Amino acid sequence: MVIASVVIAALAALLHVYIFWMESLAWDGPAARKTFGPASTAEVETTRPFAYNQGFYNLFLAIATIIGIVFVLVSTSEVGPALILVGTGSMFAAALVLFVSSPDKRSAAIKQGTLPLLAVIATIISLTV
C-alpha cells in the first residue's frame, strides 16, 4: 500500500504543478481559459493577480507532497507520510471547497480532488497495515 500511496501522491503533485503552470505562468493561454473560464482579455487581466497567487498555493502543496514522497522512499521516519497527508489532504480540502462553493466548477473540483483523496486514503491505510 506504500507504493500505491507514493504513486498516487506523485500523480496528485504533478497535477498541481500543472495547475500552477496554468494559473501562474499561462493564465492567458487556451488551457487556462478552457479550464478556469476567463473568457475576455479584460477578465484575464482582472483575475491574473489572484490566479498567480493561487497557482503558487498549488505549487507549494505539490512541493510538500514531493518532499513527503522522498522521505517515504529514503527513510522510515513518519515525516514522509505526514507531509504526504498535509499536501494531499490540503489539495482535497481545496477541491471540496470548490465543489461546495461553485456548482458550475464541480467537474473541475472532482478532477482536482480525486487523486489527492485517493492518496490520503492509501497513505492512511499504509500507516495502519
N, CA, C and O of each residue as an XYZ file, in Angstrom:
516
protein
N       0.823     -1.197      0.000
C       0.000      0.000      0.000
C       0.871      1.268      0.000
O       0.440      2.327     -0.457
N       2.091      1.146      0.514
C       3.000      2.291      0.493
C       3.284      2.704     -0.950
O       3.315      3.894     -1.262
N       3.490      1.733     -1.821
C       3.760      2.049     -3.229
C       2.562      2.765     -3.845
O       2.734      3.747     -4.568
N       1.364      2.291     -3.569
C       0.156      2.958     -4.087
C       0.073      4.382     -3.564
O      -0.245      5.304     -4.315
N       0.354      4.564     -2.291
C       0.333      5.904     -1.687
C       1.296      6.839     -2.399
O       0.938      7.965     -2.746
N       2.518      6.370     -2.614
C       3.556      7.190     -3.255
C       3.192      7.511     -4.702
O       3.327      8.655     -5.137
N       2.740      6.523     -5.436
C       2.414      6.734     -6.853
C       1.234      7.697     -6.994
O       1.284      8.622     -7.805
N       0.189      7.487     -6.220
C      -0.988      8.362     -6.330
C      -0.650      9.772     -5.856
O      -1.084     10.753     -6.459
N       0.125      9.875     -4.774
C       0.540     11.200     -4.296
C       1.392     11.914     -5.342
O       1.259     13.123     -5.531
N       2.261     11.178     -6.018
C       3.093     11.779     -7.070
C       2.225     12.282     -8.224
O       2.472     13.362     -8.761
N       1.224     11.513     -8.601
C       0.307     11.961     -9.662
C      -0.461     13.208     -9.230
O      -0.652     14.125    -10.029
N      -0.900     13.249     -7.974
C      -1.593     14.438     -7.463
C      -0.658     15.649     -7.483
O      -1.065     16.751     -7.850
N       0.587     15.435     -7.088
C       1.564     16.533     -7.102
C       1.793     17.036     -8.520
O       1.832     18.244     -8.756
N       1.946     16.111     -9.464
C       2.144     16.524    -10.859
C       0.948     17.309    -11.388
O       1.119     18.300    -12.099
N      -0.255     16.871    -11.043
C      -1.450     17.604    -11.451
C      -1.422     19.022    -10.897
O      -1.778     19.967    -11.600
N      -1.003     19.179     -9.648
C      -0.986     20.505     -9.048
C       0.161     21.367     -9.563
O       0.061     22.594     -9.551
N       1.236     20.751    -10.010
C       2.279     21.529    -10.707
C       1.712     22.042    -12.029
O       1.965     23.185    -12.412
N       0.955     21.211    -12.718
C       0.314     21.642    -13.970
C      -0.679     22.782    -13.711
O      -0.742     23.742    -14.480
N      -1.446     22.673    -12.636
C      -2.376     23.756    -12.277
C      -1.595     25.030    -11.979
O      -1.996     26.116    -12.395
N      -0.472     24.901    -11.254
C       0.394     26.058    -11.013
C       0.805     26.695    -12.336
O       0.720     27.912    -12.502
N       1.248     25.868    -13.266
C       1.694     26.398    -14.558
C       0.561     27.176    -15.235
O       0.776     28.286    -15.722
N      -0.634     26.599    -15.267
C      -1.757     27.289    -15.918
C      -2.095     28.592    -15.213
O      -2.300     29.617    -15.863
N      -2.155     28.557    -13.877
C      -2.601     29.741    -13.139
C      -1.536     30.826    -13.058
O      -1.852     32.009    -13.191
N      -0.300     30.450    -12.845
C       0.739     31.449    -12.600
C       1.558     31.825    -13.819
O       2.075     32.940    -13.889
N       1.690     30.926    -14.779
C       2.569     31.194    -15.910
C       1.834     31.294    -17.245
O       2.317     31.960    -18.160
N       0.696     30.659    -17.371
C      -0.009     30.625    -18.660
C      -1.479     30.995    -18.506
O      -2.341     30.419    -19.169
N      -1.761     31.944    -17.642
C      -3.137     32.317    -17.337
C      -3.913     32.783    -18.570
O      -5.122     32.574    -18.659
N      -3.227     33.405    -19.508
C      -3.915     33.891    -20.705
C      -3.911     32.873    -21.849
O      -4.368     33.178    -22.950
N      -3.401     31.674    -21.593
C      -3.346     30.642    -22.623
C      -4.652     29.877    -22.761
O      -5.533     29.987    -21.908
N      -4.778     29.110    -23.822
C      -6.027     28.384    -24.092
C      -6.360     27.326    -23.036
O      -7.534     27.117    -22.734
N      -5.353     26.656    -22.472
C      -5.643     25.621    -21.470
C      -6.250     26.238    -20.214
O      -7.222     25.711    -19.672
N      -5.688     27.345    -19.751
C      -6.222     28.010    -18.557
C      -7.605     28.585    -18.831
O      -8.501     28.476    -17.994
N      -7.779     29.184    -19.977
C      -9.096     29.742    -20.310
C     -10.153     28.651    -20.383
O     -11.274     28.837    -19.911
N      -9.804     27.523    -20.968
C     -10.761     26.421    -21.068
C     -11.071     25.840    -19.688
O     -12.222     25.530    -19.380
N     -10.040     25.697    -18.868
C     -10.202     25.072    -17.565
C     -10.873     25.998    -16.547
O     -11.758     25.571    -15.806
N     -10.455     27.250    -16.513
C     -10.895     28.151    -15.451
C     -11.897     29.207    -15.902
O     -12.541     29.837    -15.064
N     -12.039     29.411    -17.194
C     -13.106     30.230    -17.717
C     -12.918     31.717    -17.905
O     -13.900     32.371    -18.254
N     -11.753     32.323    -17.708
C     -11.679     33.744    -18.048
C     -11.766     33.903    -19.573
O     -10.830     33.565    -20.298
N     -12.892     34.417    -20.038
C     -13.153     34.425    -21.482
C     -12.552     35.642    -22.179
O     -11.899     35.515    -23.215
N     -12.775     36.794    -21.616
C     -12.313     38.008    -22.298
C     -10.923     38.394    -21.810
O     -10.467     37.951    -20.755
N     -10.266     39.224    -22.599
C      -8.950     39.738    -22.209
C      -9.066     40.544    -20.929
O      -8.169     40.495    -20.088
N     -10.150     41.280    -20.768
C     -10.361     42.056    -19.545
C     -10.472     41.146    -18.321
O      -9.916     41.445    -17.264
N     -11.195     40.031    -18.475
C     -11.309     39.078    -17.357
C      -9.952     38.462    -17.022
O      -9.613     38.280    -15.852
N      -9.196     38.150    -18.043
C      -7.863     37.585    -17.818
C      -7.013     38.569    -17.025
O      -6.366     38.188    -16.049
N      -7.012     39.810    -17.434
C      -6.189     40.816    -16.757
C      -6.686     41.104    -15.344
O      -5.882     41.307    -14.434
N      -7.980     41.121    -15.159
C      -8.551     41.391    -13.833
C      -8.232     40.269    -12.854
O      -7.948     40.524    -11.684
N      -8.277     39.044    -13.324
C      -8.080     37.896    -12.436
C      -6.627     37.412    -12.364
O      -6.310     36.532    -11.564
N      -5.759     37.970    -13.179
C      -4.366     37.498    -13.224
C      -3.674     37.509    -11.853
O      -3.066     36.499    -11.497
N      -3.732     38.596    -11.063
C      -3.025     38.564     -9.766
C      -3.560     37.472     -8.827
O      -2.787     36.814     -8.131
N      -4.871     37.288     -8.816
C      -5.475     36.250     -7.989
C      -5.012     34.867     -8.445
O      -4.614     34.038     -7.628
N      -5.066     34.628     -9.744
C      -4.668     33.331    -10.291
C      -3.183     33.075    -10.043
O      -2.791     31.957     -9.709
N      -2.371     34.093    -10.202
C      -0.928     33.962     -9.979
C      -0.655     33.476     -8.554
O       0.113     32.538     -8.340
N      -1.293     34.128     -7.593
C      -1.135     33.766     -6.186
C      -1.656     32.353     -5.924
O      -0.992     31.559     -5.258
N      -2.817     32.045     -6.435
C      -3.417     30.731     -6.236
C      -2.560     29.627     -6.844
O      -2.460     28.534     -6.287
N      -1.950     29.912     -7.976
C      -1.060     28.937     -8.595
C       0.083     28.552     -7.683
O       0.478     27.388     -7.629
N       0.618     29.530     -6.964
C       1.710     29.228     -6.053
C       1.243     28.382     -4.872
O       2.010     27.556     -4.377
N       0.020     28.562     -4.411
C      -0.526     27.662     -3.389
C      -0.475     26.224     -3.895
O      -0.046     25.322     -3.176
N      -0.909     26.017     -5.123
C      -0.884     24.675     -5.704
C       0.537     24.136     -5.798
O       0.777     22.962     -5.515
N       1.468     24.979     -6.191
C       2.866     24.555     -6.287
C       3.407     24.153     -4.917
O       4.073     23.125     -4.793
N       3.129     24.945     -3.897
C       3.657     24.657     -2.573
C       3.069     23.359     -2.002
O       3.767     22.614     -1.314
N       1.804     23.089     -2.283
C       1.214     21.813     -1.859
C       1.882     20.652     -2.584
O       2.126     19.602     -1.989
N       2.174     20.838     -3.858
C       2.881     19.805     -4.613
C       4.281     19.578     -4.049
O       4.719     18.434     -3.925
N       4.979     20.643     -3.710
C       6.329     20.519     -3.154
C       6.301     19.775     -1.824
O       7.131     18.896     -1.592
N       5.358     20.115     -0.949
C       5.244     19.409      0.336
C       5.010     17.923      0.101
O       5.596     17.077      0.776
N       4.153     17.616     -0.859
C       3.865     16.217     -1.176
C       5.101     15.510     -1.714
O       5.388     14.378     -1.325
N       5.824     16.163     -2.597
C       7.029     15.563     -3.177
C       8.100     15.334     -2.102
O       8.766     14.299     -2.098
N       8.261     16.282     -1.212
C       9.219     16.089     -0.113
C       8.789     14.903      0.748
O       9.623     14.110      1.185
N       7.487     14.787      0.986
C       6.977     13.636      1.731
C       7.281     12.331      1.033
O       7.672     11.355      1.673
N       7.107     12.308     -0.267
C       7.415     11.101     -1.052
C       8.890     10.736     -0.908
O       9.228      9.567     -0.716
N       9.761     11.727     -0.999
C      11.202     11.468     -0.857
C      11.486     10.866      0.517
O      12.237      9.896      0.622
N      10.897     11.428      1.566
C      11.106     10.883      2.908
C      10.614      9.441      3.001
O      11.282      8.597      3.599
N       9.457      9.153      2.416
C       8.933      7.780      2.446
C       9.903      6.830      1.756
O      10.124      5.716      2.229
N      10.480      7.262      0.646
C      11.348      6.389     -0.130
C      12.730      6.180      0.485
O      13.360      5.153      0.235
N      13.214      7.136      1.286
C      14.585      7.033      1.799
C      14.669      6.889      3.317
O      15.770      6.795      3.861
N      13.549      6.871      4.000
C      13.583      6.882      5.455
C      12.405      6.101      6.023
O      11.407      5.873      5.338
N      12.530      5.703      7.255
C      11.402      5.082      7.957
C      10.707      6.087      8.862
O       9.800      5.729      9.614
N      11.124      7.320      8.793
C      10.545      8.388      9.601
C       9.075      8.606      9.244
O       8.659      8.373      8.108
N       8.319      9.041     10.198
C       6.905      9.361      9.962
C       6.734     10.730      9.300
O       5.613     11.140      8.999
N       7.834     11.427      9.077
C       7.777     12.731      8.414
C       7.195     12.587      7.008
O       6.383     13.412      6.587
N       7.598     11.558      6.290
C       7.137     11.359      4.914
C       5.626     11.230      4.809
O       4.992     12.006      4.094
N       5.034     10.260      5.511
C       3.571     10.147      5.444
C       2.856     11.411      5.931
O       1.814     11.789      5.396
N       3.430     12.060      6.952
C       2.805     13.291      7.451
C       2.780     14.371      6.373
O       1.768     15.048      6.196
N       3.888     14.533      5.655
C       3.925     15.547      4.595
C       3.017     15.170      3.429
O       2.378     16.036      2.832
N       2.960     13.886      3.106
C       2.032     13.462      2.055
C       0.601     13.784      2.466
O      -0.185     14.271      1.653
N       0.260     13.513      3.723
C      -1.101     13.808      4.194
C      -1.386     15.302      4.228
O      -2.488     15.727      3.881
N      -0.421     16.095      4.637
C      -0.613     17.551      4.640
C      -0.829     18.064      3.216
O      -1.763     18.822      2.956
N       0.035     17.646      2.305
C      -0.066     18.123      0.924
C      -1.330     17.659      0.231
O      -2.091     18.472     -0.295
N      -1.557     16.350      0.228
C      -2.717     15.827     -0.499
C      -4.020     16.104      0.241
O      -5.063     16.289     -0.384
N      -3.964     16.134      1.555
C      -5.169     16.488      2.319
C      -5.603     17.917      2.046
O      -6.796     18.196      1.925
N      -4.643     18.817      1.949
C      -4.960     20.208      1.619
C      -5.472     20.336      0.192
O      -6.385     21.116     -0.080
N      -4.876     19.564     -0.723
C      -5.373     19.561     -2.107
C      -6.833     19.114     -2.148
O      -7.666     19.732     -2.810
N      -7.128     18.035     -1.433
C      -8.501     17.531     -1.413
C      -9.436     18.537     -0.755
O     -10.540     18.766     -1.249
N      -9.013     19.138      0.348
C      -9.854     20.115      1.033
C     -10.173     21.301      0.119
O     -11.306     21.781      0.096
N      -9.185     21.766     -0.626
C      -9.416     22.869     -1.561
C     -10.404     22.465     -2.650
O     -11.262     23.257     -3.041
N     -10.283     21.239     -3.137
C     -11.226     20.751     -4.152
C     -12.632     20.649     -3.568
O     -13.612     20.948     -4.251
N     -12.730     20.236     -2.330
C     -14.035     20.143     -1.673
C     -14.676     21.519     -1.518
O     -15.877     21.677     -1.736
N     -13.878     22.507     -1.144
C     -14.392     23.880     -1.050
C     -14.884     24.350     -2.409
O     -15.956     24.948     -2.506
N     -14.117     24.089     -3.455
C     -14.533     24.470     -4.805
C     -15.830     23.766     -5.176
O     -16.732     24.390     -5.736
N     -15.935     22.493     -4.877
C     -17.127     21.707     -5.205
C     -18.368     22.289     -4.526
O     -19.422     22.411     -5.150
N     -18.240     22.642     -3.258
C     -19.379     23.146     -2.484
C     -19.725     24.582     -2.863
O     -20.901     24.938     -2.939
N     -18.713     25.403     -3.100
C     -18.948     26.832     -3.288
C     -19.257     27.244     -4.723
O     -19.830     28.310     -4.947
N     -18.891     26.420     -5.692
C     -19.064     26.799     -7.092
C     -19.664     25.641     -7.885
O     -18.936     24.850     -8.485
N     -20.988     25.544     -7.886
C     -21.621     24.427     -8.605
C     -21.200     24.319    -10.069
O     -21.146     23.217    -10.615
N     -20.904     25.442    -10.704
C     -20.502     25.403    -12.108
C     -19.084     24.858    -12.295
O     -18.675     24.579    -13.422
N     -18.336     24.703    -11.209
C     -16.953     24.202    -11.270
C     -16.828     22.809    -10.649
O     -15.722     22.367    -10.341
N     -17.939     22.129    -10.467
C     -17.892     20.821     -9.809
C     -17.079     19.805    -10.589
O     -16.383     18.986     -9.989
N     -17.150     19.837    -11.888
C     -16.362     18.907    -12.694
C     -14.867     19.129    -12.451
O     -14.115     18.169    -12.281
N     -14.444     20.378    -12.437
C     -13.035     20.694    -12.167
C     -12.648     20.278    -10.749
O     -11.544     19.785    -10.523
N     -13.555     20.479     -9.800
C     -13.271     20.097     -8.411
C     -13.074     18.591     -8.285
O     -12.196     18.131     -7.555
N     -13.887     17.835     -8.993
C     -13.748     16.373     -8.951
C     -12.411     15.956     -9.564
O     -11.713     15.099     -9.021
N     -12.060     16.565    -10.693
C     -10.767     16.251    -11.322
C      -9.602     16.641    -10.413
O      -8.614     15.913    -10.311
N      -9.723     17.777     -9.764
C      -8.662     18.286     -8.893
C      -8.559     17.499     -7.594
O      -7.475     17.397     -7.019
N      -9.658     16.946     -7.129
C      -9.664     16.323     -5.813
C      -9.589     14.815     -5.759
O      -9.333     14.256     -4.693
N      -9.805     14.137     -6.876
C      -9.849     12.675     -6.846
C      -8.500     12.056     -6.479
O      -8.432     11.233     -5.566
N      -7.443     12.430     -7.165
C      -6.124     11.862     -6.857
C      -5.684     12.187     -5.424
O      -5.198     11.294     -4.729
N      -5.837     13.427     -4.961
C      -5.475     13.691     -3.567
C      -6.276     12.846     -2.566
O      -5.716     12.346     -1.590
N      -7.567     12.690     -2.804
C      -8.374     11.868     -1.901
C      -7.868     10.430     -1.891
O      -7.724      9.826     -0.828
N      -7.601      9.886     -3.064
C      -7.084      8.520     -3.132
C      -5.719      8.405     -2.443
O      -5.427      7.393     -1.807
N      -4.893      9.435     -2.572
C      -3.583      9.428     -1.902
C      -3.753      9.455     -0.385
O      -3.039      8.756      0.334
N      -4.690     10.254      0.097
C      -4.954     10.303      1.540
C      -5.395      8.925      2.032
O      -4.885      8.423      3.034
N      -6.338      8.325      1.325
C      -6.841      7.006      1.720
C      -5.715      5.974      1.709
O      -5.556      5.220      2.669
N      -4.939      5.937      0.637
C      -3.846      4.959      0.529
C      -2.796      5.192      1.619
O      -2.263      4.234      2.180
N      -2.501      6.447      1.916
C      -1.497      6.746      2.940
C      -1.985      6.324      4.311
O      -1.227      5.745      5.090
N      -3.229      6.605      4.612
C      -3.782      6.196      5.913
C      -3.785      4.675      6.034
O      -3.425      4.132      7.079
N      -4.188      3.994      4.976
C      -4.175      2.525      5.020
C      -2.752      2.013      5.198
O      -2.525      1.070      5.957
N      -1.789      2.624      4.506
C      -0.397      2.173      4.633
C       0.137      2.370      6.053
O       1.022      1.634      6.491
N      -0.388      3.342      6.759
C       0.046      3.574      8.141
C      -0.573      2.585      9.118
O      -0.037      2.361     10.203
N      -1.695      1.997      8.737
C      -2.392      1.094      9.647
C      -2.053     -0.371      9.418
O      -2.361     -1.221     10.253
N      -1.421     -0.666      8.291
C      -1.108     -2.072      7.961
C       0.206     -2.466      8.577
O       0.646     -3.605      8.417
